Amino acid sequence: MLQSLSKTGAIGFVVWASLLVQARESAVNIPQWMRQAASRPLATYPAETKAVVLLDQTDYNVTGPGECVEHTRWVAKILRPEGRSLGHLAVDLRQGEKLNSIHAWTLDSSLHQYELKAKDFIERSLSSDELYSDIKLFTAEAPAPDPGSILAFEFEARRHPIFNQINQFLAQPHPVRELEISLTLPPGWEARDSYSDQIGLVRAAAGTNGWHWTAHDLEGIQDEPQMPPKSALLDRLSITYFQPGNQDASFSRAGSWNALGEWYSRLTEGRSQPTPEIRLQVERLTAGKTDFDSKLRALTAFVQSEIRYVAIEIGIGGYQPHPAAEIFSHRYGDCKDKATLLASMLELAGIHTQYVLIDSDRGFVNAAVPSIWFDHVITAIEIPESASRSHYDALVTAKSGKRYLLFDPTDEYTPVGGLSPELQASDALLVTAGAGELLRTPLLPPESNRILRTGHFVLAENGGITGEVTEERHGDPATRERMSLQYADQRQRMNEFEGWLARSVQGFSLDSVDILKATLAPEDFTIRYKFTAPQYAQLRGPLMLVRPRVLDEKALLIEHKPRRYPIALPRTAHEVDIYEIELPAHYQIDDLPDPVRIDVGFASYQSSIQVEGLKLRYRREYVVRDLMVPSGQYEQWTRLEGMIGADEAAAVVLKRLE
């Protein structure tokens, strides 16, 4: 049945038309636009396709400054049980916005008809990490969202946009058969659009002062292991519009990143003005500190640790930071607030900063589509010529030639100089006085994220092993460990650690674990542990098989089929494992695995084994240089992972002495 639902051609059309004729009349009034969308034959989709969006239509009618009516119609067909999630219907409204009408319908495979009216939708708050937001949702669950069902959703809302820009995804995770977007403006108003050319969007004039965009047969996003965020893979349309003489006209007319920076510069003007209390705090923190680095570390650490992340966003507050005085007094704020207070404090210390607008989904910002779609704000700290830059990895150079250090004051665990992987190798908007510049955030070198794991093990004649291991982590690996310690209780943390250990060593008992949060520097993390595994090696008569790679699996499962999307890697890395195994006295080495060496550009791996008397020394080194592996290099990826996996499973053969 599921297979027949996805067939195309005349047969599918005749069957559907026949079913419509046979439908029983009821009190439910299925709208004609839903029937029309459902009556057209489907294309051929991959077998794993969960659902198909038959119609995605949105009409925007701008009635005046800050006034817009949005009318949406949406129709989808469920193909597989996993597609039931499309039955979660929702529309969001900000404070002062009004829902004029809302309806939903279902026509299931047995031609039972269902309808949801306005009274069936429940108002609830937006679930997020914000303490308060003025966004509310009207939600409902579509009846019978089962394979073969047709779902339709329609609403009309009066909007009060904070900024005269429409942003909409052109594609969706599911295939879209027909996409329509229209915009109608008052006489004399103007608009500018931006979108990627890859999607085949067609624009045409409509009415006296309107435009219409259409696209057909858009592919959905197929799930693949380690794929980038879906939001970064979806093409989008951005439309800016303006009334002549309006203060935002410059950005709308230009439709550029530079003009967007100008707008945000105006929005934040005067917000970082210091107070006597802020000045006094800066003097206390920088007392006795004369160089750039020591002042910078003292002030950034204060904002990271002493200003709690709390978001209260109402109206323009979703974009505009609170004044520095309020943030300092209340000791809390969101990302743009913390960036504002830090700017105020650093300026008092003679250090200049700029805002940077970015998104926490790497790759989400589309350089070809200037848009206010950002979800995060960080800080660009100007590095003076006299300051040493050897301590910092997250450096960028603006067109002006100025060097900036990117820093995220919201990230409590990444010290100044570093940058979380989610924010690396992405487009971001540097906001300067009255202007903006799109720049590429840096890709931190492998050496910035180091793991050195050394272990000393003693192998018994019965195959048991005891060992003591020390792990030294630097950069993001240390940050992740610190976050885990902060947000997980001790038992949960130990369960996670034991689960990781169990993937390498079966039937072990953990003898001790010591965690040192700071050893050489604030960003370092060291853990030492001892364990015993009674049945580590495999006994085969006079032979004993010993895996020299005692701990940690770096190889990942791979699919031997064509790849559509890039492979997103968690971070650049330089990882070294050194394991020394003392062999039992009554055995000698009979066979050793061959050394491994492979370099595919974006990553490299090598291993070797040395024998010194009754000691076996295994060393391997894994280097990751990029955060994204293009789909065209998937063959190199599979070859790399295959060689890593083979090396991790390889065994040294010991033979008992006569």
PDB file of C-alpha atoms in Angstrom, residues 397-498:
ATOM      1  CA  THR A 397      41.515  40.443   9.350  1.00  0.00           C
ATOM      2  CA  ALA A 398      38.945  42.983   8.150  1.00  0.00           C
ATOM      3  CA  LYS A 399      39.115  44.782   4.823  1.00  0.00           C
ATOM      4  CA  SER A 400      40.448  47.780   6.705  1.00  0.00           C
ATOM      5  CA  GLY A 401      43.498  45.746   7.643  1.00  0.00           C
ATOM      6  CA  LYS A 402      42.559  45.678  11.319  1.00  0.00           C
ATOM      7  CA  ARG A 403      43.129  42.412  13.122  1.00  0.00           C
ATOM      8  CA  TYR A 404      40.346  41.149  15.353  1.00  0.00           C
ATOM      9  CA  LEU A 405      40.124  38.383  17.903  1.00  0.00           C
ATOM     10  CA  LEU A 406      36.702  36.720  17.859  1.00  0.00           C
ATOM     11  CA  PHE A 407      35.404  35.892  21.306  1.00  0.00           C
ATOM     12  CA  ASP A 408      32.099  34.488  22.555  1.00  0.00           C
ATOM     13  CA  PRO A 409      31.323  35.933  26.019  1.00  0.00           C
ATOM     14  CA  THR A 410      28.277  33.641  26.278  1.00  0.00           C
ATOM     15  CA  ASP A 411      30.503  30.544  26.150  1.00  0.00           C
ATOM     16  CA  GLU A 412      31.550  30.037  29.778  1.00  0.00           C
ATOM     17  CA  TYR A 413      34.103  27.335  29.031  1.00  0.00           C
ATOM     18  CA  THR A 414      36.122  28.559  26.039  1.00  0.00           C
ATOM     19  CA  PRO A 415      38.799  31.032  27.181  1.00  0.00           C
ATOM     20  CA  VAL A 416      39.638  34.108  25.170  1.00  0.00           C
ATOM     21  CA  GLY A 417      41.766  33.121  22.185  1.00  0.00           C
ATOM     22  CA  GLY A 418      39.635  30.125  21.266  1.00  0.00           C
ATOM     23  CA  LEU A 419      36.316  29.733  19.497  1.00  0.00           C
ATOM     24  CA  SER A 420      33.827  26.863  19.653  1.00  0.00           C
ATOM     25  CA  PRO A 421      33.726  24.655  16.512  1.00  0.00           C
ATOM     26  CA  GLU A 422      30.098  25.635  15.836  1.00  0.00           C
ATOM     27  CA  LEU A 423      31.236  29.190  15.119  1.00  0.00           C
ATOM     28  CA  GLN A 424      34.299  28.369  13.016  1.00  0.00           C
ATOM     29  CA  ALA A 425      34.565  28.434   9.208  1.00  0.00           C
ATOM     30  CA  SER A 426      31.254  30.295   8.905  1.00  0.00           C
ATOM     31  CA  ASP A 427      30.105  33.571   7.430  1.00  0.00           C
ATOM     32  CA  ALA A 428      29.416  36.296   9.991  1.00  0.00           C
ATOM     33  CA  LEU A 429      28.670  40.008   9.897  1.00  0.00           C
ATOM     34  CA  LEU A 430      31.208  42.360  11.450  1.00  0.00           C
ATOM     35  CA  VAL A 431      29.316  45.510  12.500  1.00  0.00           C
ATOM     36  CA  THR A 432      31.399  48.670  12.474  1.00  0.00           C
ATOM     37  CA  ALA A 433      30.367  52.303  12.886  1.00  0.00           C
ATOM     38  CA  GLY A 434      27.616  52.804  10.326  1.00  0.00           C
ATOM     39  CA  ALA A 435      28.615  49.827   8.189  1.00  0.00           C
ATOM     40  CA  GLY A 436      28.910  46.068   8.035  1.00  0.00           C
ATOM     41  CA  GLU A 437      31.266  43.551   6.481  1.00  0.00           C
ATOM     42  CA  LEU A 438      30.660  39.873   5.873  1.00  0.00           C
ATOM     43  CA  LEU A 439      33.729  37.929   6.908  1.00  0.00           C
ATOM     44  CA  ARG A 440      34.736  34.300   7.267  1.00  0.00           C
ATOM     45  CA  THR A 441      35.364  33.142  10.802  1.00  0.00           C
ATOM     46  CA  PRO A 442      38.658  31.287  11.249  1.00  0.00           C
ATOM     47  CA  LEU A 443      39.214  27.557  11.121  1.00  0.00           C
ATOM     48  CA  LEU A 444      41.317  26.794  14.164  1.00  0.00           C
ATOM     49  CA  PRO A 445      44.410  24.637  13.545  1.00  0.00           C
ATOM     50  CA  PRO A 446      44.523  21.016  14.761  1.00  0.00           C
ATOM     51  CA  GLU A 447      47.023  21.954  17.473  1.00  0.00           C
ATOM     52  CA  SER A 448      44.383  24.089  19.183  1.00  0.00           C
ATOM     53  CA  ASN A 449      42.394  20.925  20.039  1.00  0.00           C
ATOM     54  CA  ARG A 450      44.792  18.359  21.463  1.00  0.00           C
ATOM     55  CA  ILE A 451      44.384  15.045  23.227  1.00  0.00           C
ATOM     56  CA  LEU A 452      47.436  13.185  24.495  1.00  0.00           C
ATOM     57  CA  ARG A 453      46.525   9.808  25.978  1.00  0.00           C
ATOM     58  CA  THR A 454      49.349   7.766  27.523  1.00  0.00           C
ATOM     59  CA  GLY A 455      48.876   4.394  29.146  1.00  0.00           C
ATOM     60  CA  HIS A 456      51.042   1.836  30.909  1.00  0.00           C
ATOM     61  CA  PHE A 457      49.600  -1.697  30.973  1.00  0.00           C
ATOM     62  CA  VAL A 458      50.661  -5.048  32.372  1.00  0.00           C
ATOM     63  CA  LEU A 459      49.455  -8.158  30.545  1.00  0.00           C
ATOM     64  CA  ALA A 460      49.087 -11.339  32.573  1.00  0.00           C
ATOM     65  CA  GLU A 461      49.628 -14.885  31.288  1.00  0.00           C
ATOM     66  CA  ASN A 462      45.890 -15.577  31.564  1.00  0.00           C
ATOM     67  CA  GLY A 463      45.108 -12.654  29.214  1.00  0.00           C
ATOM     68  CA  GLY A 464      44.089 -10.184  31.889  1.00  0.00           C
ATOM     69  CA  ILE A 465      45.365  -6.634  31.821  1.00  0.00           C
ATOM     70  CA  THR A 466      45.797  -3.837  34.337  1.00  0.00           C
ATOM     71  CA  GLY A 467      46.526  -0.298  33.339  1.00  0.00           C
ATOM     72  CA  GLU A 468      47.012   3.287  34.356  1.00  0.00           C
ATOM     73  CA  VAL A 469      46.101   6.017  31.861  1.00  0.00           C
ATOM     74  CA  THR A 470      46.608   9.778  31.752  1.00  0.00           C
ATOM     75  CA  GLU A 471      44.663  12.006  29.335  1.00  0.00           C
ATOM     76  CA  GLU A 472      45.706  15.586  28.750  1.00  0.00           C
ATOM     77  CA  ARG A 473      43.128  17.650  26.872  1.00  0.00           C
ATOM     78  CA  HIS A 474      43.478  21.144  25.451  1.00  0.00           C
ATOM     79  CA  GLY A 475      41.047  23.401  23.625  1.00  0.00           C
ATOM     80  CA  ASP A 476      37.619  22.090  22.661  1.00  0.00           C
ATOM     81  CA  PRO A 477      38.176  18.564  24.100  1.00  0.00           C
ATOM     82  CA  ALA A 478      38.873  20.227  27.461  1.00  0.00           C
ATOM     83  CA  THR A 479      35.871  22.512  27.058  1.00  0.00           C
ATOM     84  CA  ARG A 480      33.540  19.564  26.456  1.00  0.00           C
ATOM     85  CA  GLU A 481      34.809  17.810  29.569  1.00  0.00           C
ATOM     86  CA  ARG A 482      34.288  20.929  31.671  1.00  0.00           C
ATOM     87  CA  MET A 483      30.745  21.322  30.365  1.00  0.00           C
ATOM     88  CA  SER A 484      30.015  17.687  31.159  1.00  0.00           C
ATOM     89  CA  LEU A 485      31.227  18.151  34.717  1.00  0.00           C
ATOM     90  CA  GLN A 486      29.081  21.256  35.096  1.00  0.00           C
ATOM     91  CA  TYR A 487      25.786  19.904  33.772  1.00  0.00           C
ATOM     92  CA  ALA A 488      25.943  16.225  34.783  1.00  0.00           C
ATOM     93  CA  ASP A 489      25.957  14.896  38.319  1.00  0.00           C
ATOM     94  CA  GLN A 490      28.841  12.697  39.438  1.00  0.00           C
ATOM     95  CA  ARG A 491      27.012   9.414  38.911  1.00  0.00           C
ATOM     96  CA  GLN A 492      25.843  10.413  35.444  1.00  0.00           C
ATOM     97  CA  ARG A 493      29.350  11.550  34.550  1.00  0.00           C
ATOM     98  CA  MET A 494      30.821   8.240  35.733  1.00  0.00           C
ATOM     99  CA  ASN A 495      28.198   6.306  33.767  1.00  0.00           C
ATOM    100  CA  GLU A 496      29.203   8.194  30.630  1.00  0.00           C
ATOM    101  CA  PHE A 497      32.885   7.589  31.282  1.00  0.00           C
ATOM    102  CA  GLU A 498      32.353   3.880  31.987  1.00  0.00           C
TER     103      GLU A 498
END
